[in-house]
GROMACS .gro file of C-alpha atoms in nm:
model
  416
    1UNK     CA    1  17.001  15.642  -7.861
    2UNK     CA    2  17.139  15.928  -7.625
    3UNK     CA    3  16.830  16.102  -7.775
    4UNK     CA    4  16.555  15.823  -7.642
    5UNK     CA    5  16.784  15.831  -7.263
    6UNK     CA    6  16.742  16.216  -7.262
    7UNK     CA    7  16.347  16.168  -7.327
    8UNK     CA    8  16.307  15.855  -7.085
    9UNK     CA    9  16.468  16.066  -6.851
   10UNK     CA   10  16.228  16.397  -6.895
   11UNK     CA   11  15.924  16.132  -6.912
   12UNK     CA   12  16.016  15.943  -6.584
   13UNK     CA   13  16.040  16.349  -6.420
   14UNK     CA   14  15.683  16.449  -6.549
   15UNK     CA   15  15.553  16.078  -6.451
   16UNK     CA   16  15.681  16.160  -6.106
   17UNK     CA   17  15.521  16.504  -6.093
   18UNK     CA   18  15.777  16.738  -6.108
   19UNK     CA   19  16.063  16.872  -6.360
   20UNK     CA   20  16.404  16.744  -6.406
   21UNK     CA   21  16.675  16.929  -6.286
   22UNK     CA   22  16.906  17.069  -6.525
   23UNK     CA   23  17.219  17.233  -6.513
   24UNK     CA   24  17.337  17.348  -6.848
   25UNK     CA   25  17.622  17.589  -6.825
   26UNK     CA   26  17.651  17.568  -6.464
   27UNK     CA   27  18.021  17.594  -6.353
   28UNK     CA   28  18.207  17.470  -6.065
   29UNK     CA   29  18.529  17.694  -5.933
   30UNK     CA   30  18.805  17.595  -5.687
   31UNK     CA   31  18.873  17.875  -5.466
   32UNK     CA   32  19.134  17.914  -5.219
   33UNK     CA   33  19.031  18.096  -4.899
   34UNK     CA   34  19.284  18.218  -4.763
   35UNK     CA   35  19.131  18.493  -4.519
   36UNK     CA   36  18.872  18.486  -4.288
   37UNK     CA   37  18.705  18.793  -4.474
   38UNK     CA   38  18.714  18.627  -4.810
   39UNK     CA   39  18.523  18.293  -4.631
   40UNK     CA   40  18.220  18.563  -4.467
   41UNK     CA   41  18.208  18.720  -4.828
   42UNK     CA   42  18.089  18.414  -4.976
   43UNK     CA   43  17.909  18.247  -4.709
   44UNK     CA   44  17.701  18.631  -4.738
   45UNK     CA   45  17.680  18.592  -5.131
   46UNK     CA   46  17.558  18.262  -5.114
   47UNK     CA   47  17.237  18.280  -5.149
   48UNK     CA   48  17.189  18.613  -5.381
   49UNK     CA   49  17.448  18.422  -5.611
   50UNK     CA   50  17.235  18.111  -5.598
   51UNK     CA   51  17.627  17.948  -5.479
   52UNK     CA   52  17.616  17.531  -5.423
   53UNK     CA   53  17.904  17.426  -5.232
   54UNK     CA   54  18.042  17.100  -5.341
   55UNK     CA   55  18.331  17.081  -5.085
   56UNK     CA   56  18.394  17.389  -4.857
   57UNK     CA   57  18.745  17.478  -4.680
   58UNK     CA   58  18.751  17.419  -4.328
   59UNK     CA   59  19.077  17.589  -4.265
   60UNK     CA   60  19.233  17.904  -4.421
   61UNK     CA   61  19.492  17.841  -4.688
   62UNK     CA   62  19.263  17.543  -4.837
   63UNK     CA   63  19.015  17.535  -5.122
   64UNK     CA   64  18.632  17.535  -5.157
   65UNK     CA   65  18.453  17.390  -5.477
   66UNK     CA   66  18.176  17.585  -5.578
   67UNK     CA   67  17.884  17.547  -5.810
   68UNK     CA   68  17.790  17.879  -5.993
   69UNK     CA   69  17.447  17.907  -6.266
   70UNK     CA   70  17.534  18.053  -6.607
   71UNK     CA   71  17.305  18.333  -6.502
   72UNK     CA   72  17.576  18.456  -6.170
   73UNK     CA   73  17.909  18.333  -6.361
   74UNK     CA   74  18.008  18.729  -6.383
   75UNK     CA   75  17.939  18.868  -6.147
   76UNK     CA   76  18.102  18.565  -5.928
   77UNK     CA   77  18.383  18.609  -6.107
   78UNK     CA   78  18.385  18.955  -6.070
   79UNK     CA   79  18.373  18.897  -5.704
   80UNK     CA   80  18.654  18.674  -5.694
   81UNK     CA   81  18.893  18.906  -5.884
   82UNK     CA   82  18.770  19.228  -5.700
   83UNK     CA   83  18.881  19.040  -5.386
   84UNK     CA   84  19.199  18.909  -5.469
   85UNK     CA   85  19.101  18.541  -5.431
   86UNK     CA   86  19.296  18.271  -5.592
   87UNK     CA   87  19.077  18.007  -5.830
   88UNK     CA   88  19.014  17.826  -6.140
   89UNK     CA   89  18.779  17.662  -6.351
   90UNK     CA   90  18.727  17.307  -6.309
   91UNK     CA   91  18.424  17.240  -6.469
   92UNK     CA   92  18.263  17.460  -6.737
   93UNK     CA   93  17.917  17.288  -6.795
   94UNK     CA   94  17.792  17.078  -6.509
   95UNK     CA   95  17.544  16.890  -6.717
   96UNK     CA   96  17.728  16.772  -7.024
   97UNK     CA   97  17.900  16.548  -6.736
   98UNK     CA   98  17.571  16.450  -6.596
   99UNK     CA   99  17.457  16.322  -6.932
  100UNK     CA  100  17.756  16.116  -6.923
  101UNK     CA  101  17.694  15.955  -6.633
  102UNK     CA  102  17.349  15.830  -6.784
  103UNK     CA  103  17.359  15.544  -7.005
  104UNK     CA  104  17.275  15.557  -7.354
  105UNK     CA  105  17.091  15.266  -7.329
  106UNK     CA  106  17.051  15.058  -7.057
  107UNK     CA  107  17.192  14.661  -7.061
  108UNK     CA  108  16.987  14.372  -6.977
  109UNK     CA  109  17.222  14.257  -6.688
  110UNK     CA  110  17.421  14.458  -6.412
  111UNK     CA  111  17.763  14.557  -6.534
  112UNK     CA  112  18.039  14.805  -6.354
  113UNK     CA  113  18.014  15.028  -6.709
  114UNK     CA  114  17.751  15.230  -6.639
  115UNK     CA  115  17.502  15.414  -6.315
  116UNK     CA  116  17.228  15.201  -6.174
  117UNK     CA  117  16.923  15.248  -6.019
  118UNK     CA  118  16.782  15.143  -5.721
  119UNK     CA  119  16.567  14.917  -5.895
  120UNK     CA  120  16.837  14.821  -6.095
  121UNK     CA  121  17.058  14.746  -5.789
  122UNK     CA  122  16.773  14.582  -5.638
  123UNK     CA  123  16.724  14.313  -5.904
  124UNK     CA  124  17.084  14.225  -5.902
  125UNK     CA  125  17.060  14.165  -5.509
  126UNK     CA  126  16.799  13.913  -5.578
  127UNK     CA  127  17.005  13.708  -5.852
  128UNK     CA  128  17.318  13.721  -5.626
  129UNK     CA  129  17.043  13.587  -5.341
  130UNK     CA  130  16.962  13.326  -5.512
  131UNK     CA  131  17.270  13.250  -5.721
  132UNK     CA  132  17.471  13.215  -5.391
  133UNK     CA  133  17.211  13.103  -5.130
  134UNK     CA  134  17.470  12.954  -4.889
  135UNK     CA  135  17.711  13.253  -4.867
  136UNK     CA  136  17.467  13.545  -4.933
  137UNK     CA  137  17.206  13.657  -4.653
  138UNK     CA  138  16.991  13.910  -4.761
  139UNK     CA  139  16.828  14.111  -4.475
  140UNK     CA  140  16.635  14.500  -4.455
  141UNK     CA  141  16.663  14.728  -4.174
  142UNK     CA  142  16.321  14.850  -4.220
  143UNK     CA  143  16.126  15.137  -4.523
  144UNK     CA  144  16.229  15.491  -4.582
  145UNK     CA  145  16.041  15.763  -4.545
  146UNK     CA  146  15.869  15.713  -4.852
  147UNK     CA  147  15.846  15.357  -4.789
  148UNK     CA  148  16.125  15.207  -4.984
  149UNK     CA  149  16.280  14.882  -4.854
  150UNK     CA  150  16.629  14.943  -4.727
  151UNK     CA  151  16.815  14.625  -4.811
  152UNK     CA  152  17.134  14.477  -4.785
  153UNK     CA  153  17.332  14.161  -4.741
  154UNK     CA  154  17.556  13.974  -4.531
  155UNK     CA  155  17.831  13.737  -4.714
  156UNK     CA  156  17.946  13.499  -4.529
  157UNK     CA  157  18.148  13.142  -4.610
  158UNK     CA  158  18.168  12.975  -4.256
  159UNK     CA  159  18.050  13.049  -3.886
  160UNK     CA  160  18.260  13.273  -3.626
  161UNK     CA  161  18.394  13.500  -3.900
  162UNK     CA  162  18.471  13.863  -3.737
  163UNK     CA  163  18.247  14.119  -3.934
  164UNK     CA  164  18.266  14.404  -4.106
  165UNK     CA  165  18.020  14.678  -4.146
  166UNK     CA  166  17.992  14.878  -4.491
  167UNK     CA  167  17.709  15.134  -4.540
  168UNK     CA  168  17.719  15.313  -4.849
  169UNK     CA  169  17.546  15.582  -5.020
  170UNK     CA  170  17.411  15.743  -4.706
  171UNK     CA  171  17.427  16.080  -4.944
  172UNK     CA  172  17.252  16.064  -5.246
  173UNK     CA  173  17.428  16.242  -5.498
  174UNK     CA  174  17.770  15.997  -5.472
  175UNK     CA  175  17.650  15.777  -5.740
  176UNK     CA  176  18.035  15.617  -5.717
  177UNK     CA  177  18.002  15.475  -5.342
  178UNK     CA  178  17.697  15.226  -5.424
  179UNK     CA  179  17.887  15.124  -5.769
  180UNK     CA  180  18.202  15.043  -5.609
  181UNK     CA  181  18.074  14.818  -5.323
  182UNK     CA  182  17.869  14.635  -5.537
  183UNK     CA  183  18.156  14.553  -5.743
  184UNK     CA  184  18.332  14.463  -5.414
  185UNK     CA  185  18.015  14.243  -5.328
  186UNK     CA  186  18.041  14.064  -5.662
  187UNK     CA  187  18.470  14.015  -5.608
  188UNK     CA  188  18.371  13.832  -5.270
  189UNK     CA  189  18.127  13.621  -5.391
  190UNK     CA  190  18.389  13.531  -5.726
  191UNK     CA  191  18.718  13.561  -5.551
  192UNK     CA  192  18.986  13.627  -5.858
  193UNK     CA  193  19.288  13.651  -5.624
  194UNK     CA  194  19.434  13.539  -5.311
  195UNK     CA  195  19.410  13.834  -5.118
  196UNK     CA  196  19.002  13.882  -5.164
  197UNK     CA  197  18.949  13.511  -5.149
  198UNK     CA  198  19.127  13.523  -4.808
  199UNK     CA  199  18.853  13.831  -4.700
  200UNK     CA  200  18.591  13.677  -4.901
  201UNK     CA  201  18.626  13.350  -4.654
  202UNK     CA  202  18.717  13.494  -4.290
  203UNK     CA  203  18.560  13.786  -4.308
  204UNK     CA  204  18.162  13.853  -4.255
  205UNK     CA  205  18.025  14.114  -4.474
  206UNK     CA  206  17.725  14.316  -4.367
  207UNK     CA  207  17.709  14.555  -4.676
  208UNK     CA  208  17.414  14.824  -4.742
  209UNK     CA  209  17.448  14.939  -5.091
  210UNK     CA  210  17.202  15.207  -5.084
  211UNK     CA  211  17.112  15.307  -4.748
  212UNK     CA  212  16.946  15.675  -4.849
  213UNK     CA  213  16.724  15.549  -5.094
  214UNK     CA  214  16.472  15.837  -5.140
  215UNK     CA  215  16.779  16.057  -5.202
  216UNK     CA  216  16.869  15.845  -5.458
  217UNK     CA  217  16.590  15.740  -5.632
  218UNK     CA  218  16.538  16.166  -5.605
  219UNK     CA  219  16.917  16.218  -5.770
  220UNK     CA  220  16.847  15.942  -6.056
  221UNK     CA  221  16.489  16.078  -6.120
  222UNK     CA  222  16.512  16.460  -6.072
  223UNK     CA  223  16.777  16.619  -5.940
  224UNK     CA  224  17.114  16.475  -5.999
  225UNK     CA  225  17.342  16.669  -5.721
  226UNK     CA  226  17.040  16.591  -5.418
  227UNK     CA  227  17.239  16.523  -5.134
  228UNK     CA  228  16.968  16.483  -4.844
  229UNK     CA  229  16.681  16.219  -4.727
  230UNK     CA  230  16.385  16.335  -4.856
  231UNK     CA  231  16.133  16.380  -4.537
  232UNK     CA  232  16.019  16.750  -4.480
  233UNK     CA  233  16.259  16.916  -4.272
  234UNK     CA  234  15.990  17.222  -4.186
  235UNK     CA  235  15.618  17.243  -4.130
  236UNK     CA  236  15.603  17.488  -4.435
  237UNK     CA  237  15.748  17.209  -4.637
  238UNK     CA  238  15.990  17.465  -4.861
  239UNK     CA  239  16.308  17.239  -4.730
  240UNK     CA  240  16.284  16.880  -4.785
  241UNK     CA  241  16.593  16.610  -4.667
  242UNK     CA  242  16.817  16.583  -4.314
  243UNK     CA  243  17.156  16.538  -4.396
  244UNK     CA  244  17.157  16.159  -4.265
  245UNK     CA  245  17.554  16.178  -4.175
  246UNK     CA  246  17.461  16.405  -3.936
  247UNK     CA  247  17.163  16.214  -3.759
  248UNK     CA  248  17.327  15.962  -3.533
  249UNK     CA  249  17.288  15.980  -3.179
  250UNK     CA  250  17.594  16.073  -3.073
  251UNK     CA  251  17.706  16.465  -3.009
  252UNK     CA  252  17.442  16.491  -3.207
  253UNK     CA  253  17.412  16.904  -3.339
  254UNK     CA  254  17.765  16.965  -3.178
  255UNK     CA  255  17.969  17.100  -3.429
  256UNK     CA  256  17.985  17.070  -3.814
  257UNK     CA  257  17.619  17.043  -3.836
  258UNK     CA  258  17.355  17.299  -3.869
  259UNK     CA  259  16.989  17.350  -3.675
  260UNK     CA  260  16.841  17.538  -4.033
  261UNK     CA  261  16.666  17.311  -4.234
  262UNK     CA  262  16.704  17.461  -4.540
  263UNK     CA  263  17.091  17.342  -4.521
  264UNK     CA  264  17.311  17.059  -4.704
  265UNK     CA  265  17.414  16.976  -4.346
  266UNK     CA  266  17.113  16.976  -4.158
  267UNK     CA  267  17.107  16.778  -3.926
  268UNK     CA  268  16.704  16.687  -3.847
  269UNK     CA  269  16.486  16.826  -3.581
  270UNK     CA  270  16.623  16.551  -3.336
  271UNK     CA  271  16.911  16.251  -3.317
  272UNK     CA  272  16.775  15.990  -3.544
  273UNK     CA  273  16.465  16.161  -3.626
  274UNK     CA  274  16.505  15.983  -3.994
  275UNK     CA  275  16.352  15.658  -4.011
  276UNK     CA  276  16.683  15.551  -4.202
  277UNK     CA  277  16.947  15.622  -3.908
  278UNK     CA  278  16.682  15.499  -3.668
  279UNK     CA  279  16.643  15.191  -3.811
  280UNK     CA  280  17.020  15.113  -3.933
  281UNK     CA  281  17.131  15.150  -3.549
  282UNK     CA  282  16.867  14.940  -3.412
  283UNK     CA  283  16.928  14.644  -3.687
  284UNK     CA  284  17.308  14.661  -3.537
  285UNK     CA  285  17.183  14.704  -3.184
  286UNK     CA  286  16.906  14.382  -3.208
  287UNK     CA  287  17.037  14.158  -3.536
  288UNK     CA  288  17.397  14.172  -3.523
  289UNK     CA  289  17.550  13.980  -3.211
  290UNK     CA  290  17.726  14.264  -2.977
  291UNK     CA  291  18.080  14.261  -3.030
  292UNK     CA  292  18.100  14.074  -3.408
  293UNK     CA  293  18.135  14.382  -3.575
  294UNK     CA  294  18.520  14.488  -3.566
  295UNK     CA  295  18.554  14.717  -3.821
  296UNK     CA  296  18.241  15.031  -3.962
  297UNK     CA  297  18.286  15.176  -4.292
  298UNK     CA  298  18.061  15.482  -4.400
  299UNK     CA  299  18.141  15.490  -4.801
  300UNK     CA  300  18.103  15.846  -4.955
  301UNK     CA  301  18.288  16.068  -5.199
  302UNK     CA  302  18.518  16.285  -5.265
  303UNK     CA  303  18.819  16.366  -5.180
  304UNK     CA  304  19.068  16.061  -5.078
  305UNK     CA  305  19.033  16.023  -4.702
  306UNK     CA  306  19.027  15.781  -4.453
  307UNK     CA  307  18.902  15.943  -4.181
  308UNK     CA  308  18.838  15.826  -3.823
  309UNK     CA  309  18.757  15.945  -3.496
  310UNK     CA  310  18.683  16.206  -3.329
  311UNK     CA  311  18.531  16.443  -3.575
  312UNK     CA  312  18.414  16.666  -3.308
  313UNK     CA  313  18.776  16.747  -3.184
  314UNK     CA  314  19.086  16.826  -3.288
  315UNK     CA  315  19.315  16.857  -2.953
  316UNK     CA  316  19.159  16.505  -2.834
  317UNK     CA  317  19.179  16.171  -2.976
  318UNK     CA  318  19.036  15.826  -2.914
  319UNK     CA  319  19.166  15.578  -2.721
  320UNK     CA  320  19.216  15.318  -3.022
  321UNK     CA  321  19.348  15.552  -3.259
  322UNK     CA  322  19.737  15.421  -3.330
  323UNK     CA  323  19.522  15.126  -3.410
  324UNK     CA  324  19.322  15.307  -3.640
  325UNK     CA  325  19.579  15.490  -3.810
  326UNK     CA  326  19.816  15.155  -3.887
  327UNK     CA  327  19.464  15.020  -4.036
  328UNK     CA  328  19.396  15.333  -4.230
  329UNK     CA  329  19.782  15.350  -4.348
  330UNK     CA  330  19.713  14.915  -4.424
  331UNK     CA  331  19.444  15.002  -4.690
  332UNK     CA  332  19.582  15.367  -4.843
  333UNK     CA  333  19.939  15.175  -4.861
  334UNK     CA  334  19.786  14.857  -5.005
  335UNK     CA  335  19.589  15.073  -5.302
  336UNK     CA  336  19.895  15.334  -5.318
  337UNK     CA  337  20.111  15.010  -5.419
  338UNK     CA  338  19.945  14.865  -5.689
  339UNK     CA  339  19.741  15.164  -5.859
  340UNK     CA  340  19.913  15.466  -5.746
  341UNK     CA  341  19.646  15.652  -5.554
  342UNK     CA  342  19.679  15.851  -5.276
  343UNK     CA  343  19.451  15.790  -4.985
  344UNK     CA  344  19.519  16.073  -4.696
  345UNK     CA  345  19.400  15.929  -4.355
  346UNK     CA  346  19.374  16.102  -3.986
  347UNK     CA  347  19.075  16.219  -3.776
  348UNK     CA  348  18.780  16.396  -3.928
  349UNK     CA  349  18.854  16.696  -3.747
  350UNK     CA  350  19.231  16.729  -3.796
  351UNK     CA  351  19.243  16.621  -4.136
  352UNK     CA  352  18.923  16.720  -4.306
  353UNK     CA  353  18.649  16.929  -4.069
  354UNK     CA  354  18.463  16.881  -3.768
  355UNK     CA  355  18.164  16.706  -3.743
  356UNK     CA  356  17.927  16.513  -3.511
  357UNK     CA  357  17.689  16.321  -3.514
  358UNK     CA  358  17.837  16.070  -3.751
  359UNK     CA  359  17.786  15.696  -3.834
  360UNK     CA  360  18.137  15.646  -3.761
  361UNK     CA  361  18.147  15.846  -3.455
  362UNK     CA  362  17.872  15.604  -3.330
  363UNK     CA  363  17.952  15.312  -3.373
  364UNK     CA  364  18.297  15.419  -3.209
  365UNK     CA  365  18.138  15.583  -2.928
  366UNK     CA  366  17.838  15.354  -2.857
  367UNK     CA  367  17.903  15.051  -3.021
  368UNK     CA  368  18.267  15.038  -2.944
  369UNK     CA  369  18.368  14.934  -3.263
  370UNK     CA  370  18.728  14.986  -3.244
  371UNK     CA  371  18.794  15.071  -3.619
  372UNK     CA  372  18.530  15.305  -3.754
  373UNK     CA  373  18.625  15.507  -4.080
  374UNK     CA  374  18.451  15.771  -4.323
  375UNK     CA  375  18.619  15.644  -4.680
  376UNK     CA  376  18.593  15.936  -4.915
  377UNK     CA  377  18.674  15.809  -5.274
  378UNK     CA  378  18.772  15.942  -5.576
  379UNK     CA  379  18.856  16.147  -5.691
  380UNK     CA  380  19.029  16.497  -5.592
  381UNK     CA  381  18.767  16.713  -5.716
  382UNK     CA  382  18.851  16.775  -6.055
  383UNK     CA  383  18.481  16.584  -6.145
  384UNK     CA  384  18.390  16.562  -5.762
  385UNK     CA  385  18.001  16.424  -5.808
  386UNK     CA  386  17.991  16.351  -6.166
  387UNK     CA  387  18.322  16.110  -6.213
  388UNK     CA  388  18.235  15.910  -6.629
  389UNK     CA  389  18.056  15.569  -6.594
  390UNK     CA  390  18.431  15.425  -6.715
  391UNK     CA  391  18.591  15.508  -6.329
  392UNK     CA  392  18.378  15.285  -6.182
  393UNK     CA  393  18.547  15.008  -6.223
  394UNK     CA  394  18.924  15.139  -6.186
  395UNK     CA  395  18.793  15.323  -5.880
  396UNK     CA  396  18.638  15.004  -5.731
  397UNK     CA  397  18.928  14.801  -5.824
  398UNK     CA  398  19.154  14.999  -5.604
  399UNK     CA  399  18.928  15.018  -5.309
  400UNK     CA  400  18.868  14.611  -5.354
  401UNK     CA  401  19.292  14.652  -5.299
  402UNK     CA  402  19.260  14.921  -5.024
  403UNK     CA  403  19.015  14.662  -4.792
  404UNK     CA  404  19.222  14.358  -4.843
  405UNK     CA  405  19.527  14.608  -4.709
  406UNK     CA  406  19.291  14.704  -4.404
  407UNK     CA  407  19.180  14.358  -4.330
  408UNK     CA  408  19.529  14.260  -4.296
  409UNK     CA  409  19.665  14.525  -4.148
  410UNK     CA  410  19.387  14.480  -3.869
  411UNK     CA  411  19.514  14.141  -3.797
  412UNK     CA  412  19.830  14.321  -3.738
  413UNK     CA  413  19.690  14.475  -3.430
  414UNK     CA  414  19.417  14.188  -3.330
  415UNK     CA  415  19.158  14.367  -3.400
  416UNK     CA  416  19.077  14.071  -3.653
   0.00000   0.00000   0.00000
């Protein structure tokens, strides 16, 4: 059966036009940077080593993950031991994890034990729709680039609810992010304890499952670890994809981003030159009533954060942010208590990296939404991108903890 998955999945590549993406024997290293020489070796290696950075240190004395083909594994290694760096293998073949994460055969119905696909995702949005007709509101911001519908829907029991905001899967490649919110969809609409059904009924739900859905469809179909949108990012067409978490319109190109389009963080020829970001902000700026939203989530992985405002500076912070901290301490605290995971919250640029041009620095700065977080989930990057099929469920269990935490912990400080 894992046989006839393998082939279905070669057959869907060629149908598309192009190969699958494999990456047999490709390893991933943690390696601690801990001087400013041994960060310019790499970054100048990068390319002639054919390097893929899955999470890069943004401050000396932490830890990059890096991606290495079979083909560069010595002489990386050589490269690491010639310079004194300090790292270890965490993964030894990239793609016997990847052909975990694809079913062996795929069920008739949507379950939390294994990947979807869009489509997949897609046809369980319109059961739910019609299962639950009074409490679920399905609405789309508009197509991607390639025309895809971007849907999502809005749960709601009763009129006058505050709202929250979730959008998920903005990069491709975290397969884990669109798994767990639809589980957290599906505990809202069949409350099985106090604590959701009190979220499920005074809270509004605007949730996007899959908001870049070229990238996605691209990961499922081709290449697994795509990160980016898929429009063109240069007339020549050799770099495809804008990193979409870098495409809002504010700040936008001001740190943490890059102008070369060629780039994982790319951040498009212009602020919300994507058709996705441009069309997410206006469905908040013309279909949701000003003010309703109280609370933004951008869901990604990895790494454990809760990360808020500002990302493009770490000496300044916003004016809401003790509120935003005793909300971010609410949900790690809640999810710490019951399942032991550690959530580590802050600003972006204090506790993680700078960056601007964020969905949560928008909807801060523009929107003033007064609790806007980047939730990076599991796990610590000892699988990073390619977490088994059986965390999905304890992973979206604890985050279904973490937001009934939040939500009360927001009502702590009015925001709710």
């Amino acid at each position: 059966m894992l046989l006839k998955s393998l082939l279905f999945a070669g057959l869907l590549a060629l149908v598309c036009g192009v190969e699958q993406v494999r990456y047999d024997n490709y390893k991933v290293y943690n390696v601690r940077i801990d001087e400013r020489q041994q960060f310019d070796l790499l970054t100048a290696q990068e390319k002639l080593l054919r390097l893929s950075s899955w999470r890069e240190a943004r401050h000396l004395g932490e830890s990059s993950d890096i991606m290495v083909p079979p083909e560069y594994g010595d002489s990386f290694e050589s490269l690491l031991l010639g310079h004194n760096f300090n790292y270890s293998l965490k993964i030894d073949n990239v793609q016997r994890h990847i052909d975990a994460q694809r079913p062996r055969q795929r069920i008739g119905h949507h379950e939390w034990t294994q990947f979807h696909t869009l489509d997949e995702i897609y046809e369980w949005l319109d059961l739910i729709e019609s299962r639950y007709p009074d409490i679920v509101t399905p609405f789309t911001i508009g197509n991607s680039y390639e025309g895809r519908p971007i849907r999502g829907v809005k749960i709601s029991y009763q009129q006058g609810n505050p709202a929250v905001f979730i959008e998920s899967n903005i990069h491709a490649r975290e397969w884990i992010t669109s798994a767990t919110i639809t589980y957290f969809i599906d505990e809202l609409l069949v409350p099985r304890n106090p604590g959701v059904r009190d979220v499920a009924y005074n809270v509004d739900w605007y949730i996007i499952p899959v908001l870049n859905v070229d990238g996605f469809v691209y990961s499922h179909e081709v290449e697994r670890l795509w990160r980016k949108s898929r429009m063109p990012s240069d007339p020549t067409g050799e770099c495809i994809g804008t990193d979409l978490n870098r495409n809002f319109d504010f700040l936008w190109m001001l740190t943490g981003a890059s102008d070369d389009p060629c780039t994982q963080t790319y951040a498009g020829p212009s602020a919300e030159s994507d058709p996705e970001i441009s069309q997410l902000t206006a469905y908040i700026n013309n279909s949701i009533p000003d003010g309703s939203i109280k609370i933004y989530i951008s869901l990604h992985s990895y790494g454990q954060y809760v990360l808020s405002p500002w990302g493009h500076t770490d000496t300044e912070f916003p004016e809401h942010y003790p509120q935003m901290m005793h909300v971010a301490k609410g949900f790690a605290d809640a999810l710490y208590r019951r399942y032991g995971t550690e959530f580590i919250y802050g600003s972006s640029a204090t506790t993680l990296y700078q960056v601007s041009g964020s969905g949560k620095e928008w909807a801060y700065a523009v929107k003033n939404i007064t609790i806007p977080y980047t939730i990076e989930l599991r796990d610590k990057g000892e699988l990073g991108f390619v977490l088994p099929p059986e965390d999905i469920i304890p992973v979206a269990r604890e985050v279904t903890e973490g937001f009934v935490g939040m939500i009360a912990a927001a009502r702590e400080v009015d925001i709710l």
